[in-house]
CSV table of C-alpha atoms in Angstrom, one decimal:
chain,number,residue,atom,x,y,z
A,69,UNK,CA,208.5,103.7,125.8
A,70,UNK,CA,205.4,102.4,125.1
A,71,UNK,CA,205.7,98.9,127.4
A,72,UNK,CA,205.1,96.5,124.4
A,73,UNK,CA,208.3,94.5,123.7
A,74,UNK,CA,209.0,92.0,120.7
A,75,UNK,CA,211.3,89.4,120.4
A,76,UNK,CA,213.7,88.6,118.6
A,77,UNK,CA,214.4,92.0,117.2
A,78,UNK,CA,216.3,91.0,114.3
A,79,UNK,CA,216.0,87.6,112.4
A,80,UNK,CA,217.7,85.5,109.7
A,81,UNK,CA,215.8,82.4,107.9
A,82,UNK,CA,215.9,80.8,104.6
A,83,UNK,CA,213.3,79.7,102.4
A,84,UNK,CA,211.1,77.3,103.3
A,85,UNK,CA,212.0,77.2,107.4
A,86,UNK,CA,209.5,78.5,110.0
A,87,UNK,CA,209.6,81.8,112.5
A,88,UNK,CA,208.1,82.4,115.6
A,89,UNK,CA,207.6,86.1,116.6
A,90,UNK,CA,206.7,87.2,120.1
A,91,UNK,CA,204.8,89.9,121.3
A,92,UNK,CA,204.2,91.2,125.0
A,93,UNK,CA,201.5,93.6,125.1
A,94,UNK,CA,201.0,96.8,127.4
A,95,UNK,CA,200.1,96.0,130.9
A,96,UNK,CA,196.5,95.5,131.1
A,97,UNK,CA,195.6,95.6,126.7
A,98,UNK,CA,193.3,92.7,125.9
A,99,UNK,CA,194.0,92.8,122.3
A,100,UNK,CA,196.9,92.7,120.1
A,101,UNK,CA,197.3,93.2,116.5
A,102,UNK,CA,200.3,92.3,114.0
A,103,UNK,CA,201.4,93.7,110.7
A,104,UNK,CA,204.1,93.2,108.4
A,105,UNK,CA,205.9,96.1,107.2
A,106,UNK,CA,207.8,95.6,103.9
A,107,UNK,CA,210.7,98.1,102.7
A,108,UNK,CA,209.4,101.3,101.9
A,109,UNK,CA,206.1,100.2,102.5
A,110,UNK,CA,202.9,101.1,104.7
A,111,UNK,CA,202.2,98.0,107.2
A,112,UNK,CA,199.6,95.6,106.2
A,113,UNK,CA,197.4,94.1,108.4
A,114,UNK,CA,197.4,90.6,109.0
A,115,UNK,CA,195.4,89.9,112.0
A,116,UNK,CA,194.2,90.9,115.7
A,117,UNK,CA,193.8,88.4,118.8
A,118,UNK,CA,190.9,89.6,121.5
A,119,UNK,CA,191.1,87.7,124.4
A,120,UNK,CA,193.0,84.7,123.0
A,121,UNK,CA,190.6,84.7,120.0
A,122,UNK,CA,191.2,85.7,116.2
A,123,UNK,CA,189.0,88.8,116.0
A,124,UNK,CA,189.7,90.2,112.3
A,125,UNK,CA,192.4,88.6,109.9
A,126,UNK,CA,194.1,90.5,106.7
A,127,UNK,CA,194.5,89.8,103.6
A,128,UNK,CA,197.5,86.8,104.2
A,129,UNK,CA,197.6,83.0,104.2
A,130,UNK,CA,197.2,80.7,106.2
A,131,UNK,CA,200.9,80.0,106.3
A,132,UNK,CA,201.0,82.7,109.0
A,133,UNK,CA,199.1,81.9,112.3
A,134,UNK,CA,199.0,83.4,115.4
A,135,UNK,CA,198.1,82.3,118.9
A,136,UNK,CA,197.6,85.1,122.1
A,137,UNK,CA,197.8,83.5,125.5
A,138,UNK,CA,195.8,84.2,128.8
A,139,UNK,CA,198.5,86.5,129.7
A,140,UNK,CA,197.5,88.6,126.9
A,141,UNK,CA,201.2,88.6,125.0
A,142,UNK,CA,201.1,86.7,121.4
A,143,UNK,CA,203.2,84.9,119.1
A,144,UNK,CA,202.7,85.1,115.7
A,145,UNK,CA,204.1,82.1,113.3
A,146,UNK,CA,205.2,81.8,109.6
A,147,UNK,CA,205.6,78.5,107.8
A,148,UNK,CA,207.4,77.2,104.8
A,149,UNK,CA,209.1,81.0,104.2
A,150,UNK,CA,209.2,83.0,101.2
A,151,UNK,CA,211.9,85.9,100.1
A,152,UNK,CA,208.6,88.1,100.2
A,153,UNK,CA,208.4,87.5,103.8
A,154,UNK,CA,211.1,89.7,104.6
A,155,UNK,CA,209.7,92.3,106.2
A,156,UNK,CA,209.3,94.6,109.9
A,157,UNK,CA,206.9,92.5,111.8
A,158,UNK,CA,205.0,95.1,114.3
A,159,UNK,CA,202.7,94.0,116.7
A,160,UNK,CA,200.4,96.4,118.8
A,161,UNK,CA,198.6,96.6,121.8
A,162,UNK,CA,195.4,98.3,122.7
A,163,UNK,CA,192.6,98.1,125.5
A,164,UNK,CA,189.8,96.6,123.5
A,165,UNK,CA,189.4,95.2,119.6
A,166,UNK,CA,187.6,98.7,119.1
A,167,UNK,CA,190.0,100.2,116.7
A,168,UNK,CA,188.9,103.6,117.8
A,169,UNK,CA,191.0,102.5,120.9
A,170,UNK,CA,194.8,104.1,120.6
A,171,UNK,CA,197.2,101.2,119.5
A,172,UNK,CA,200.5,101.0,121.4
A,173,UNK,CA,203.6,99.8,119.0
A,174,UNK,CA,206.9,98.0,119.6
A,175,UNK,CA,209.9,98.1,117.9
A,176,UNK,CA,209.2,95.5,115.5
A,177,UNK,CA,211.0,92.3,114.3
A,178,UNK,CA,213.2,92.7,111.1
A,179,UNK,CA,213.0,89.4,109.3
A,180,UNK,CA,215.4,88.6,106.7
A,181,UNK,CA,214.7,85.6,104.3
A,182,UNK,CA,217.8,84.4,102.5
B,258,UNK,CA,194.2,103.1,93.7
B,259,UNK,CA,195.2,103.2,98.0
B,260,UNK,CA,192.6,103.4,99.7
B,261,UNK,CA,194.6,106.0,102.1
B,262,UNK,CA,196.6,108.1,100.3
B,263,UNK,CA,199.7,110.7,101.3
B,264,UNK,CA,201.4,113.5,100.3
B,265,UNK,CA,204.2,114.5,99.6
B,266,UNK,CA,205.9,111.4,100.1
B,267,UNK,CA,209.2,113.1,100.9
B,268,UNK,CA,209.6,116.7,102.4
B,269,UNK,CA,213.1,118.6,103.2
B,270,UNK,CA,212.7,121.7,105.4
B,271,UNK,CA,215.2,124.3,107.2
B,272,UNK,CA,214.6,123.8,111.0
B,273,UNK,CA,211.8,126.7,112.0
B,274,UNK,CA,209.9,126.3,108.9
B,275,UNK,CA,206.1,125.2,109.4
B,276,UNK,CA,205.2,121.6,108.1
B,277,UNK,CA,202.2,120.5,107.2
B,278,UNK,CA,201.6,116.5,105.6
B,279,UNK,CA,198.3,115.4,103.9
B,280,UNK,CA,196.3,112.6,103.9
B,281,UNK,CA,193.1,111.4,102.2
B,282,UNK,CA,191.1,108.3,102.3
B,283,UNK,CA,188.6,107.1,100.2
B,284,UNK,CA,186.1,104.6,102.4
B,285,UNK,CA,184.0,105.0,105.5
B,286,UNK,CA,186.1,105.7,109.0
B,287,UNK,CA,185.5,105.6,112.7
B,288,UNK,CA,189.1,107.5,113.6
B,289,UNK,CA,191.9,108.2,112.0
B,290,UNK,CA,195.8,108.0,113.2
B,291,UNK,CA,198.9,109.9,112.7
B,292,UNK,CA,202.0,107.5,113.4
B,293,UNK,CA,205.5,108.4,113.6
B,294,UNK,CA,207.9,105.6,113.1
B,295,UNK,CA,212.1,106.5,113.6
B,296,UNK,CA,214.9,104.7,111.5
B,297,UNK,CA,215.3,101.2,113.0
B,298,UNK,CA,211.2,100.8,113.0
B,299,UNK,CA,209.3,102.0,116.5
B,300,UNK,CA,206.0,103.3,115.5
B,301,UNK,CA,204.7,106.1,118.1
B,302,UNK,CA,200.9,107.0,117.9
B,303,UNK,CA,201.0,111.1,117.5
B,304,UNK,CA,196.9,111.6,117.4
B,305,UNK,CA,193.8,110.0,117.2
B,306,UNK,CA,190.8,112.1,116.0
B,307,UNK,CA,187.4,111.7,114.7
B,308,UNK,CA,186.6,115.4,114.5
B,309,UNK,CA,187.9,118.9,114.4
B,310,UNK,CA,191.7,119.3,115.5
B,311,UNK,CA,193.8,117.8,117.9
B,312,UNK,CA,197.1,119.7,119.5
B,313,UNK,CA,199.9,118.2,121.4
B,314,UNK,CA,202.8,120.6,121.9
B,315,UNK,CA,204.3,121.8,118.4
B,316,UNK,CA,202.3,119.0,116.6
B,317,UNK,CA,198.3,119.7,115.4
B,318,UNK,CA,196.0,117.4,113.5
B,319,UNK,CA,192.7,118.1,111.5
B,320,UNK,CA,190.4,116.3,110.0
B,321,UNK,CA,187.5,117.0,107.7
B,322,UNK,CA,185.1,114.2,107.7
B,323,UNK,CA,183.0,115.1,104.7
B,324,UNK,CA,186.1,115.8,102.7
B,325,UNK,CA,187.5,112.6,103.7
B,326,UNK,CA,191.0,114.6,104.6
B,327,UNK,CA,193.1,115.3,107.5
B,328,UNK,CA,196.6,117.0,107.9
B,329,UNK,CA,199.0,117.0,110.6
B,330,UNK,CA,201.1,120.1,111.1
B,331,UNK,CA,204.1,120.8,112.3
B,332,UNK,CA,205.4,124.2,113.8
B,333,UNK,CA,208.4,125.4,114.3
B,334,UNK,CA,210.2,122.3,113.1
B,335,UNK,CA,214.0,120.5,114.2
B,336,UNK,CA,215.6,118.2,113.3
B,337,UNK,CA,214.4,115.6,115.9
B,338,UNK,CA,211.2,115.6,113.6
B,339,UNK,CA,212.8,114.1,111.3
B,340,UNK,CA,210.9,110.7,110.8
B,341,UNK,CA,207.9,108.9,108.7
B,342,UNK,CA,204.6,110.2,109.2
B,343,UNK,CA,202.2,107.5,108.5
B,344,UNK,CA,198.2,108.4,108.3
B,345,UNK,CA,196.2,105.2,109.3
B,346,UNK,CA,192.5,105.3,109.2
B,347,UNK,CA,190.3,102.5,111.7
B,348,UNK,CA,187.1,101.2,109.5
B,349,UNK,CA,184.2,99.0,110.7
B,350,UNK,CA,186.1,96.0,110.9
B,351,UNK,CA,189.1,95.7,113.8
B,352,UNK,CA,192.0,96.8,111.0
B,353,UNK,CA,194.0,99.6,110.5
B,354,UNK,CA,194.8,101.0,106.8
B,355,UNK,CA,198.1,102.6,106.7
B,356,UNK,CA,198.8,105.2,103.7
B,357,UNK,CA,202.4,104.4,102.6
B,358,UNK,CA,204.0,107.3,104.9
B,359,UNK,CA,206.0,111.0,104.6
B,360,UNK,CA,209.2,111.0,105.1
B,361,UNK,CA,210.7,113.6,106.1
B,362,UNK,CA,214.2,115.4,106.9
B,363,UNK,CA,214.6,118.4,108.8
B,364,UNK,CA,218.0,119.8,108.6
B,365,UNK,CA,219.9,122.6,110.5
């Protein structure tokens, strides 16, 4: 149990709708990163909140956004959806934007695009 | 070519047999991370190591900075192991880069 939670864990959209993802990070963790996961796949990177800033963003467009709030937890959105965005969306917590700093996983979001 | 990379990318062993997964990366690295994610999705971070060799119970991890290489070994293996093993290495910038995992099956 690593005490960062996501919600909803499983998903269903179609093509061209929009997704909110949530993310409640470790008690105490100032940053939070999210990565997308696709079948068989390594996760990507796609980008890391520090204090309710953008602090490093992967290689994805600006369709996906992300916002973290003073609490620390963080959503992270996807517009006008693709079939490619299927995917585990995993977000992790850890005590600084350091990535030397451990990074504490949830379960991850399974997001079906139909 | 990845710029982490990971072999083999599926293992079968007898439960008891010693395990060991490789990983080598290609750029510049502050740490590197050995993840285990379960079916369903949960990632757990195993190790993170800059230098030398880590242990935590029947698990160890090496690295070799100036080969650019690390392994994480497994002793005495069960079938609770069974799993992905995903290498991730932490560069300058505030990303991880995951290799594409090790799956493996440990059966009785």
């Amino acid at each position: 149990e690593t005490g960062v939670t996501q919600s909803p864990t499983h998903l269903i959209k179609t093509r061209g709708q929009q997704v909110t993802l949530r993310c409640s990070s470790q008690s105490g963790h100032n940053t939070v990163s999210w990565y997308q996961q696709a079948l068989g796949q390594g996760p990507q990177f796609i980008f890391q909140y520090y204090r309710e800033e953008e602090n490093g963003r992967g290689n994805f467009p600006p369709r996906f956004s992300g916002l973290q709030f003073p609490n620390y937890s963080s959503e992270l959105n996807v517009n006008a959806l693709e079939l490619d965005d299927s995917a585990l969306y995993l977000c992790a917590s850890s005590l600084s934007g350091r990535t030397k700093n451990i990074q504490y996983f949830g379960a991850g979001t399974r997001l079906s695009v139909l | 070519k990845n710029e982490v990379e990971q072999s083999p990318q599926n293992l079968t062993a007898q439960e008891g047999e010693f395990i060991t997964i490789n990983c080598s990366y290609s750029v510049g690295i502050s740490a590197l991370h050995w993840l285990q994610q379960h079916p369903g999705g949960g990632i757990v971070s195993l190790f993170m190591l800059s230098s030398g060799k880590k242990k935590h119970g029947r698990l160890i991890a090496t690295i070799n900075i100036q080969e650019k290489h690390s392994s994480l070994h497994i002793t005495a293996s069960h079938p609770r192991d069974s799993a992905v093993y995903i290498c991730a290495v932490a560069g300058t910038a505030s990303k991880l880069t995951f290799g594409t995992g090790t799956r493996l099956q440990v059966t009785l």
